[in-house]
Short mmCIF file of C-alpha atoms in Angstrom, two decimals:
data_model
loop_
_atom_site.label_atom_id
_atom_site.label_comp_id
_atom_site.label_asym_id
_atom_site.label_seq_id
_atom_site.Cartn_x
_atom_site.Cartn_y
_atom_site.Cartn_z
CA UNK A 97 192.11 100.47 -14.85
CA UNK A 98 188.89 102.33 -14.14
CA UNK A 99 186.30 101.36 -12.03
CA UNK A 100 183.65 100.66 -14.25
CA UNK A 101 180.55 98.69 -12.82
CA UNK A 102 180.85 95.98 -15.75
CA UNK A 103 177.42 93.34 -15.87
CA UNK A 104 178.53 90.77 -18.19
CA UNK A 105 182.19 89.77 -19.07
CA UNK A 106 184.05 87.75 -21.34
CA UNK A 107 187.47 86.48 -19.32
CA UNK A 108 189.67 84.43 -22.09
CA UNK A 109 191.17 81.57 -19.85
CA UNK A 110 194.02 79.33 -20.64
CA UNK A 111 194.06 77.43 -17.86
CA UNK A 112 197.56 79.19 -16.66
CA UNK A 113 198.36 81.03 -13.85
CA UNK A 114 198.08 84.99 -15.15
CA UNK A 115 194.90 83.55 -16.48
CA UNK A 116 193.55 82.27 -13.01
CA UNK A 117 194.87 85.67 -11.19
CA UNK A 118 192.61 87.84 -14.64
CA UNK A 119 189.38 85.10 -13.07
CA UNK A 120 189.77 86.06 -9.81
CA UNK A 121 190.09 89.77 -10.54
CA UNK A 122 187.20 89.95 -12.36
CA UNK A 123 185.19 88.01 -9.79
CA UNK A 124 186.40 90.26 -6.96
CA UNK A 125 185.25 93.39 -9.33
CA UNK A 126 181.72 91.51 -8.62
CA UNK A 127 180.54 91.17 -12.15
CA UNK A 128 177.78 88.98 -11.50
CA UNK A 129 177.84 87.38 -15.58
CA UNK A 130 181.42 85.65 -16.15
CA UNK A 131 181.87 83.92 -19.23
CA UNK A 132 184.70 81.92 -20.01
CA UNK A 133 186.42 81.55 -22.89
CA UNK A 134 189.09 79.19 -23.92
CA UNK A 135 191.02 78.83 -27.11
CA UNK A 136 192.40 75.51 -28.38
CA UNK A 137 195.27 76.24 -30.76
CA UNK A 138 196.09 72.75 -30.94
CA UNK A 139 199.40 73.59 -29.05
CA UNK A 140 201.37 71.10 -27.45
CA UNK A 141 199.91 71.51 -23.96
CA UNK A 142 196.49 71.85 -25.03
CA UNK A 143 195.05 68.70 -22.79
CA UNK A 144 196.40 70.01 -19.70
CA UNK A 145 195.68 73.39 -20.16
CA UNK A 146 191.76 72.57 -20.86
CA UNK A 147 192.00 70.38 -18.01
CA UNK A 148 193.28 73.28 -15.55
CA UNK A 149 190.84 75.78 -17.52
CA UNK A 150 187.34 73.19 -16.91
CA UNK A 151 189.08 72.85 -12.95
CA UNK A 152 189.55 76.47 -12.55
CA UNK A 153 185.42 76.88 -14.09
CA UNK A 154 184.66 74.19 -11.12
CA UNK A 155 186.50 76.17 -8.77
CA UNK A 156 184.66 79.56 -9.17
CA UNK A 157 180.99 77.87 -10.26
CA UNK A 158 181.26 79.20 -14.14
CA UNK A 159 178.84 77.68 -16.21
CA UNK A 160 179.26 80.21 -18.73
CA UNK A 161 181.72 78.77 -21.37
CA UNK A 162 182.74 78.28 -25.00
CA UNK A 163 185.55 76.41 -26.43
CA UNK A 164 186.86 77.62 -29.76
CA UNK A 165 189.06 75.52 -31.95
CA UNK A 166 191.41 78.07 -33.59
CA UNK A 167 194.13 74.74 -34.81
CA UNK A 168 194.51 76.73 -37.69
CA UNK A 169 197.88 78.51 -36.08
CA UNK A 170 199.25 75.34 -36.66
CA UNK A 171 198.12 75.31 -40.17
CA UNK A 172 199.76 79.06 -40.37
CA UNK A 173 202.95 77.40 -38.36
CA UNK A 174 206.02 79.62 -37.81
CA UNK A 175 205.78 78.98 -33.50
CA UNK A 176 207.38 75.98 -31.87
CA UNK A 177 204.17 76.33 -29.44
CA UNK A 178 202.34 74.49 -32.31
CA UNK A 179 204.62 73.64 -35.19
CA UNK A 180 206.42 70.40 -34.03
CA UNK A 181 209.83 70.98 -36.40
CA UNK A 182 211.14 73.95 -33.96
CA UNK A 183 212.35 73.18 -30.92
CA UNK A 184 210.52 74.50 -27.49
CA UNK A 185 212.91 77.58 -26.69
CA UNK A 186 215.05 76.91 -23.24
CA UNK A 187 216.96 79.26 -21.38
CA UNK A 188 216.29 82.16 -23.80
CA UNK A 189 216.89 85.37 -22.21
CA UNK A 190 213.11 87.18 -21.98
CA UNK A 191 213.14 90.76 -23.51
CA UNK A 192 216.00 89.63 -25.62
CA UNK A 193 214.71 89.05 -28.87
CA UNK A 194 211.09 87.83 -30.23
CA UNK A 195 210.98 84.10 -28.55
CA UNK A 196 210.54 81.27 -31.65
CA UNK A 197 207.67 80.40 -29.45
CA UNK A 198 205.86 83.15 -30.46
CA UNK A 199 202.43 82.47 -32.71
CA UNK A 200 202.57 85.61 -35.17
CA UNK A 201 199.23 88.16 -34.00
CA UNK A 202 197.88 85.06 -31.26
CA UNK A 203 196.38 88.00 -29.22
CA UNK A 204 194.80 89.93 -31.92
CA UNK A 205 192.83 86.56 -33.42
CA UNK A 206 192.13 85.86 -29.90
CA UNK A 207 190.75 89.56 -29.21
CA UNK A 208 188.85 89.01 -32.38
CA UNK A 209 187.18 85.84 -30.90
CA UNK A 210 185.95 87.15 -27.79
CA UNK A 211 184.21 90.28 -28.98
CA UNK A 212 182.31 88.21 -31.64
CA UNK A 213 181.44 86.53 -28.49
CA UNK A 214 180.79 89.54 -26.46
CA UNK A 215 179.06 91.04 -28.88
CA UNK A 216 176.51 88.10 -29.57
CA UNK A 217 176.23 87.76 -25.78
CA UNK A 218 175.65 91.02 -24.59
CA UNK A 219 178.69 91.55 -22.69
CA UNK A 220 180.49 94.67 -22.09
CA UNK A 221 183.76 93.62 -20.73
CA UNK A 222 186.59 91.24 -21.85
CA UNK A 223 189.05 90.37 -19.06
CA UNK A 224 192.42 89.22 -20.45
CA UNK A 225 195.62 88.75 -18.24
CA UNK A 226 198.38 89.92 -20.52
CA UNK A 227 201.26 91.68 -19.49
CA UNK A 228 203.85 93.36 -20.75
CA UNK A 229 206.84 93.64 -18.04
CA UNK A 230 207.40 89.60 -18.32
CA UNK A 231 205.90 89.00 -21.56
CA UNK A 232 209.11 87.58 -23.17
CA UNK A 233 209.09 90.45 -25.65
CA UNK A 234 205.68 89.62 -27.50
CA UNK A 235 204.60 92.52 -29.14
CA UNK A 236 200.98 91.73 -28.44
CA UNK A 237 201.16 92.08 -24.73
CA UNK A 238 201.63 95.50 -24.67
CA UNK A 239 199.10 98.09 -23.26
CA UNK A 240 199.53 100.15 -26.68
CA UNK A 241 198.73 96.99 -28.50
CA UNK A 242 195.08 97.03 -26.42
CA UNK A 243 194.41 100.53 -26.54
CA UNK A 244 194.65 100.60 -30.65
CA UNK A 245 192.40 97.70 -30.25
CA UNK A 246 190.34 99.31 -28.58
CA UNK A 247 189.84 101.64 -31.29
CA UNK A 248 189.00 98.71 -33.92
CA UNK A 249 186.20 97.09 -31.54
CA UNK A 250 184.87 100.74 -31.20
CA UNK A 251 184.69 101.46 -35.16
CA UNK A 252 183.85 97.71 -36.10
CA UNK A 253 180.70 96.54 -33.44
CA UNK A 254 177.53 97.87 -33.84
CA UNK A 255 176.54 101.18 -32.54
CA UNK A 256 174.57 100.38 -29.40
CA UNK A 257 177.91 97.71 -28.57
CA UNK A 258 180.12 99.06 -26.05
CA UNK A 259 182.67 96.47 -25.16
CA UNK A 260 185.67 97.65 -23.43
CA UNK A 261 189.18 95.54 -23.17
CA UNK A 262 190.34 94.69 -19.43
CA UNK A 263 194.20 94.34 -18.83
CA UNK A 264 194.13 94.25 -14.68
CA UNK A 265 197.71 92.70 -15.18
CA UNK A 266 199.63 94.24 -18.02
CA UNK A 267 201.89 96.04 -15.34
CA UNK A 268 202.07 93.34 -12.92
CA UNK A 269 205.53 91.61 -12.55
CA UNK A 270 204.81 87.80 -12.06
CA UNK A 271 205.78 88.15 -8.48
CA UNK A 272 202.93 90.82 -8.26
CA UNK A 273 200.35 88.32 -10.18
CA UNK A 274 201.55 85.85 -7.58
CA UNK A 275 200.91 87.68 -4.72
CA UNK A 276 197.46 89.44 -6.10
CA UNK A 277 196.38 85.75 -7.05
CA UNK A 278 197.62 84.75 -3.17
CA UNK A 279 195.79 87.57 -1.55
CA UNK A 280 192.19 86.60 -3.91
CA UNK A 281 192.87 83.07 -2.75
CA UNK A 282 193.43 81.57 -6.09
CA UNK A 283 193.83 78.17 -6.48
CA UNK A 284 197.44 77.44 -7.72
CA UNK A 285 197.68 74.37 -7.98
CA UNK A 286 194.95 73.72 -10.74
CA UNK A 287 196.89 75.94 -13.04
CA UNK A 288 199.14 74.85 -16.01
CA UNK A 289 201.98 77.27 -17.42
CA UNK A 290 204.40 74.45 -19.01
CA UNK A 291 205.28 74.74 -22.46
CA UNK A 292 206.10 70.76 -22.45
CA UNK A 293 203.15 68.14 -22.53
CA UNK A 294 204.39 65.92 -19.33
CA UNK A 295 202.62 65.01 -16.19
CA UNK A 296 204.70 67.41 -14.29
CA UNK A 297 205.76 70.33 -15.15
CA UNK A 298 209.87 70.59 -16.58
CA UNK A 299 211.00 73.89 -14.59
CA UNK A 300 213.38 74.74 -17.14
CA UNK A 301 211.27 76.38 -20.52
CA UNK A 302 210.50 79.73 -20.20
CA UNK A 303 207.26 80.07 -19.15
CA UNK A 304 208.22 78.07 -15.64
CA UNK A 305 211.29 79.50 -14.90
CA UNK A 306 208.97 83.11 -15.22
CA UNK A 307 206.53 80.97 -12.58
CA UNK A 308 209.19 80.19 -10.76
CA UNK A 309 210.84 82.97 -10.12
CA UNK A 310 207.43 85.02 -9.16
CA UNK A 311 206.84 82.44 -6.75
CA UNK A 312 210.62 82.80 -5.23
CA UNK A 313 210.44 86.37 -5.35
CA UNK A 314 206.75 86.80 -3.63
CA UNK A 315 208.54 84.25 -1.08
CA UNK A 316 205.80 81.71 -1.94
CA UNK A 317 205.55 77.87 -2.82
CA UNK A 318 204.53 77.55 -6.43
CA UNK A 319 201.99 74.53 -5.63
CA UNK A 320 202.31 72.68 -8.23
CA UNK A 321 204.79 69.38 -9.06
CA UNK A 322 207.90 70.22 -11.08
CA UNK A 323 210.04 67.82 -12.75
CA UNK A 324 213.46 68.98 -11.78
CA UNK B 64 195.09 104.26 -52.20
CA UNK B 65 199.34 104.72 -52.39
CA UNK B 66 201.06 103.37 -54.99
CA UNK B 67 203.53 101.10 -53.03
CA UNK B 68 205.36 98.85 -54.68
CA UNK B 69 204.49 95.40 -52.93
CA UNK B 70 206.16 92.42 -53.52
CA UNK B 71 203.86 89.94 -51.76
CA UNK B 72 200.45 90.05 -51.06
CA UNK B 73 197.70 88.17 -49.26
CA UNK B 74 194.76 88.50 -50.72
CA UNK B 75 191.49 87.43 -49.49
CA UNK B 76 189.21 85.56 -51.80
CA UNK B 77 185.67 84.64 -50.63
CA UNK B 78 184.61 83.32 -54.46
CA UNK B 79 182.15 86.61 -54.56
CA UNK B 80 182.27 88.87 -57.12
CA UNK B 81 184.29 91.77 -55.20
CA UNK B 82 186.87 89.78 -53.83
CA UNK B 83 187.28 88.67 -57.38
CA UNK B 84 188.04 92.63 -58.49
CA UNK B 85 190.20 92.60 -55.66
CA UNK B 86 192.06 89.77 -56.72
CA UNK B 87 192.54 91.15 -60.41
CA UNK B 88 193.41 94.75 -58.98
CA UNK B 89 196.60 92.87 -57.21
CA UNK B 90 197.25 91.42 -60.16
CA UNK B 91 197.47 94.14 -62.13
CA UNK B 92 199.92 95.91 -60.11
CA UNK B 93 202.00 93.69 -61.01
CA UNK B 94 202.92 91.88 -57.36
CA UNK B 95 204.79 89.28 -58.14
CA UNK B 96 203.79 86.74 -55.00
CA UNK B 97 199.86 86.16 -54.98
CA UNK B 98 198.87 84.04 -51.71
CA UNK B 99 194.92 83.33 -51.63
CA UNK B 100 193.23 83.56 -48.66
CA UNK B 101 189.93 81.88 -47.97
CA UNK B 102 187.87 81.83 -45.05
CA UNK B 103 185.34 79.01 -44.54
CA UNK B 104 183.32 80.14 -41.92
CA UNK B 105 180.16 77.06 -42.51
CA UNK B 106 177.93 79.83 -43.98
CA UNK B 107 175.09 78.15 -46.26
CA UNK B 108 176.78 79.07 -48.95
CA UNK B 109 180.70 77.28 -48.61
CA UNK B 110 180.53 74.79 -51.06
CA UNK B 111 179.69 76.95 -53.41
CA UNK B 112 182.33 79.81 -52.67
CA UNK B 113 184.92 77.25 -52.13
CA UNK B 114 183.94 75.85 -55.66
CA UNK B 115 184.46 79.65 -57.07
CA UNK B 116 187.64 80.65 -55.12
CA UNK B 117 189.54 77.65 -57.00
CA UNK B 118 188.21 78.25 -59.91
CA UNK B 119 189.58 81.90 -59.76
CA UNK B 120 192.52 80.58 -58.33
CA UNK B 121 193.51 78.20 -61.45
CA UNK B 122 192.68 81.20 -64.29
CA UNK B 123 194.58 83.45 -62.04
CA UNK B 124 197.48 80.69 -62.39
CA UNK B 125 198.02 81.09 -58.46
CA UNK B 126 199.84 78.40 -56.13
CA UNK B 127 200.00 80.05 -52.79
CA UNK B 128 196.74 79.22 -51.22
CA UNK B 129 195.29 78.75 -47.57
CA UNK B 130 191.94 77.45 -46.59
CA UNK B 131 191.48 78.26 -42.88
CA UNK B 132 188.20 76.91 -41.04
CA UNK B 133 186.71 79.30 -39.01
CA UNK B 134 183.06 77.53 -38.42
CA UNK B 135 183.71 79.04 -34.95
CA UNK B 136 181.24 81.53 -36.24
CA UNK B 137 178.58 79.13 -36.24
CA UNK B 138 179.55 78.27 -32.92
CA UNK B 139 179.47 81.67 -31.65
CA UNK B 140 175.94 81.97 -33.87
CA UNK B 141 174.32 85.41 -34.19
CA UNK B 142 174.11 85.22 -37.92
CA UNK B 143 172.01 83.87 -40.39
CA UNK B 144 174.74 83.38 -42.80
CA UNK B 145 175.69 81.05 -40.33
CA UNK B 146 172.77 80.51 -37.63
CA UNK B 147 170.47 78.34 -38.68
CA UNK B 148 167.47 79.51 -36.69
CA UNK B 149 167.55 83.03 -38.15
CA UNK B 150 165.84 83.36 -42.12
CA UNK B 151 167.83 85.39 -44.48
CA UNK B 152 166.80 88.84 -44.84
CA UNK B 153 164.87 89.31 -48.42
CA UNK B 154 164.21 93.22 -49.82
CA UNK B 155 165.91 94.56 -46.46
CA UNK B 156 166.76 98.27 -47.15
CA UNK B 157 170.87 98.68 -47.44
CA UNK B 158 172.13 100.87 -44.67
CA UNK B 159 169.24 101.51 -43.07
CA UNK B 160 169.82 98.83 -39.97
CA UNK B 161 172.43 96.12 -38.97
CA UNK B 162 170.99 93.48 -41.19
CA UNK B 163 170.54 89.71 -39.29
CA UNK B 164 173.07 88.48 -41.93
CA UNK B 165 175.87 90.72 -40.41
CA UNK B 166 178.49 87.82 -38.47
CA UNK B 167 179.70 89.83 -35.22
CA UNK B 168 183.22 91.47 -35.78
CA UNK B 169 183.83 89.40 -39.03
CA UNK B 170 186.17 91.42 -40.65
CA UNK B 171 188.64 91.79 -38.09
CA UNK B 172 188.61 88.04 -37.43
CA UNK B 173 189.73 87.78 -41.13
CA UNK B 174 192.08 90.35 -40.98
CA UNK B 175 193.52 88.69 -37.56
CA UNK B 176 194.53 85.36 -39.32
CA UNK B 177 195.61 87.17 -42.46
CA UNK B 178 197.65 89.24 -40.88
CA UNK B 179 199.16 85.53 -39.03
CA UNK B 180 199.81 84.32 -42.50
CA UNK B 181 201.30 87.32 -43.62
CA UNK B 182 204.02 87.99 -41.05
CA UNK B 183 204.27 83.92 -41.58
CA UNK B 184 205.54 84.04 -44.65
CA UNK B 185 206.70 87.40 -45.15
CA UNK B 186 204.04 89.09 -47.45
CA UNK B 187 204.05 93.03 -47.44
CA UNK B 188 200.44 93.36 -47.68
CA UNK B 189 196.89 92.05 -47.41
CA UNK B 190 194.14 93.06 -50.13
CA UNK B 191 190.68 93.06 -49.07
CA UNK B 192 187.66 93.98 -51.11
CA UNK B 193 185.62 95.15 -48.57
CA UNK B 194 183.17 98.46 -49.92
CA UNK B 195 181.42 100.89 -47.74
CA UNK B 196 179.25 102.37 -49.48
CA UNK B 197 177.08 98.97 -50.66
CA UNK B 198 178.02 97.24 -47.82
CA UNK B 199 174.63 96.40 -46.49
CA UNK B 200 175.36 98.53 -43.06
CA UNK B 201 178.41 96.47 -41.97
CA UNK B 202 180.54 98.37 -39.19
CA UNK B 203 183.33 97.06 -39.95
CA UNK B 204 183.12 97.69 -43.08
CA UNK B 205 184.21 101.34 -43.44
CA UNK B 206 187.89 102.70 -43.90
CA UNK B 207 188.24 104.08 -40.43
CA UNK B 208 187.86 100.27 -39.04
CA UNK B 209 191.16 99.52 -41.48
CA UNK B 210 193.13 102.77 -40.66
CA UNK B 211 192.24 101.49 -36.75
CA UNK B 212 193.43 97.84 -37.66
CA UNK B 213 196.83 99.18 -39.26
CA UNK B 214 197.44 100.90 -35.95
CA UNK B 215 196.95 97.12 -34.42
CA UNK B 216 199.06 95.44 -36.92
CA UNK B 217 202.16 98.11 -36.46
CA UNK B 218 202.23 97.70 -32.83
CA UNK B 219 201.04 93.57 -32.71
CA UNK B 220 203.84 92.73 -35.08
CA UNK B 221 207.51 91.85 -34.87
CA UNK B 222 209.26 94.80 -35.58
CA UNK B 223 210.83 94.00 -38.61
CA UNK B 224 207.12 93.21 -39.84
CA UNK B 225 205.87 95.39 -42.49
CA UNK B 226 202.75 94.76 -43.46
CA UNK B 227 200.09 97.22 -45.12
CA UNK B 228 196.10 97.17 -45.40
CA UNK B 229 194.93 97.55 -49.09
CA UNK B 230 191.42 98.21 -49.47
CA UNK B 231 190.60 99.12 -53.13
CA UNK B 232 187.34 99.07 -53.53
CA UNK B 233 186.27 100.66 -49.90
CA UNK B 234 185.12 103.89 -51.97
CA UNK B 235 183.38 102.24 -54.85
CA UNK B 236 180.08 101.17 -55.48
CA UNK B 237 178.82 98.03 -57.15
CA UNK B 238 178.80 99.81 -60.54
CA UNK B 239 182.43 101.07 -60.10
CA UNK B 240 183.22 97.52 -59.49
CA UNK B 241 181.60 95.83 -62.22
CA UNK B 242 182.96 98.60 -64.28
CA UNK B 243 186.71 98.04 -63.20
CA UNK B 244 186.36 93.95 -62.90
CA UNK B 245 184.62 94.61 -66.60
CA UNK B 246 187.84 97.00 -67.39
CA UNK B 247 190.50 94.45 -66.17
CA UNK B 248 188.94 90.52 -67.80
CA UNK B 249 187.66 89.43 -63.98
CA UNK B 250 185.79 86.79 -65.23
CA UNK B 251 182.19 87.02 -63.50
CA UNK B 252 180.71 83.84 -64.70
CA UNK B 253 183.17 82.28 -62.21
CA UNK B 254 182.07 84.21 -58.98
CA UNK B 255 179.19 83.50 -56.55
CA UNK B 256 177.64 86.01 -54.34
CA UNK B 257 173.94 84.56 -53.20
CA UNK B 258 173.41 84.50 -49.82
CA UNK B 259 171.36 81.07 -50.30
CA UNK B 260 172.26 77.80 -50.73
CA UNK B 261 170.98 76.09 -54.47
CA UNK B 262 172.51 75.56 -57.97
CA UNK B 263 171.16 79.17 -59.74
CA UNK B 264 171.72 82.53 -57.30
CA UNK B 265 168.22 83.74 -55.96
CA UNK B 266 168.36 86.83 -57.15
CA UNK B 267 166.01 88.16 -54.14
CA UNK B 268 168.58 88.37 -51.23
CA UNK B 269 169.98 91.45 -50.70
CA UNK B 270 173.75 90.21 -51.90
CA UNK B 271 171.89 89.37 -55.55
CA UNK B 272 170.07 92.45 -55.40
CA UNK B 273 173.46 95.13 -54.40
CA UNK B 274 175.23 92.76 -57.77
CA UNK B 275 172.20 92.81 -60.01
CA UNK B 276 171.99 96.83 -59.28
CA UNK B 277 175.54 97.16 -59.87
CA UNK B 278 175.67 95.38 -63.57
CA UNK B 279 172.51 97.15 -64.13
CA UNK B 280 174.07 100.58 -63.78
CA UNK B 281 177.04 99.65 -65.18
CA UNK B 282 174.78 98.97 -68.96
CA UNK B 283 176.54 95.56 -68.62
CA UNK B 284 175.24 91.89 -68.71
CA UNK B 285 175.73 89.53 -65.11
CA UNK B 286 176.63 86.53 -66.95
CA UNK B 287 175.30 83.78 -63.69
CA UNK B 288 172.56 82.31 -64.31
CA UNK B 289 169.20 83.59 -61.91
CA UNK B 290 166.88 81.32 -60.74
CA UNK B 291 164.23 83.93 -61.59
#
């Protein structure tokens, strides 16, 4: 990543953990404008994710904010993250094969979202915590993916726009997001990475046991109440 | 444009009259699966496009059809298509500045959720009648945005995806198009392209102006009726 002096950025926030750990980054860069952006995709987990992501906005005094409803993935379908007749993948080995939980081009859409934003708002910067090394084989969490877009928010803004993409994770294991988001003093334990809509989270769908083992392997307690 | 043999298409109809060539182009190369596309984005003008796309959707004889609501625009605001608080730009001079009617990185939100629906269902490719050389000054208008948005799609899709960007009418102008919608039976009378709001088109904004200049040149009557 270059050290850019960025004024104004756009951080996308789902109210997960690689989220929290982009937040913190981009407040410890010292960009004094953060504006957070959350997308409801009327996915399963969608009340507790808002929930962590309006916590997390407490947490670091954002009053910067829009909430976009994007349902219409679940009127596209074809991802058991929002179409309810396939089942929420467990114990599929990440890397392995593209993950039925994957929403066909869900990064690019929400790319698209936030530099209409951006660009409306005047901000140069859009902070987004992919990454690529435990991305259960996504195609758009790859840094090639952001660099070619990149190129398309460079071509398709106006002239005087210069908005540049901001990946601080995409090479971060999840035990390095867990210890980065340690050492920044993040606050764990409002986050939400569950696929499943319970009160506690179930420990056994993907997306926790990839918590998990960050946590285990950064020799940290993941703060928040499983189900197991 | 390469002559490709696609089997299923997404096509994206606004109701306006290019979108319309579009449309009849696809049709006439003979792809066999048509899937309409339509973006409702709460610009002034929806009912009225909405009205037009399924009326170009029943002479076209064509079942596959999505409707996706992306008033998220008018959320974002920065338009007057869509922001209420900014007047619509009358006798503005095409190309010579960003017009206030230009919606913030439009096109490649379209593109995102048609490429969603594509790789949904399997189409091959998504035809969109965007035109750069009457485009009013749009960025993202020109065929170096699409070439950049292929590069997105190859590397943000599944690898088995293959899905191609067909633009033919980027190089055209509004005579070329009224001449080939003329050439193939598009059927005008159905289409809307005024940027306001009322039963006749304006024929002042600078969407009935680029149309009325285009049938002008092209010795050929607009059959809509003018409020004029």
């Amino acid at each position: 990543m270059n050290q850019i002096n960025f004024k104004s950025a756009v951080v996308l926030v789902s109210g997960g953990m690689d989220s929290a750990v982009c937040l913190a980054i981009a407040k410890d860069m010292g960009i004094s404008q953060i504006n957070a952006l959350h997308l409801n995709y009327a996915q399963r987990t969608e009340k507790k994710e808002l929930e962590s992501f309006n916590k997390l906005l407490d947490f670091y005094h954002i009053k910067s904010k829009l909430i976009v409803d994007v349902s219409y993935f679940a009127q596209i379908g074809g991802s058991s993250l929002t179409d309810k007749n396939i089942e929420v993948p467990v114990n599929q080995k990440p890397g392995e094969t593209i993950p039925s939980s994957y929403v066909p081009f869900r990064n690019a859409n929400i790319l698209g979202i936030a530099v209409a934003w951006a660009e409306t708002i005047g901000a140069d910067s859009i902070f987004i915590g992919a990454n690529q090394l435990d991305s259960s084989g996504y195609p758009d969490c790859r840094q090639e993916f952001y660099d070619a877009y990149q190129n398309v928010i460079n071509l398709g803004t106006k002239p005087e726009t210069n908005i540049r993409i901001v990946t601080p994770l995409i090479n971060m294991s999840k035990k390095d997001i867990v210890l980065k988001g340690h050492q920044l003093g993040v606050p764990f334990e409002l986050t939400w990475s569950c696929y499943k809509n319970s009160d506690k989270a179930c420990g056994v769908c993907d997306s926790c046991q990839l918590r998990l083992k960050g946590f285990s392997e950064a020799n940290l307690i993941d703060p928040i109440i499983y189900n197991r």
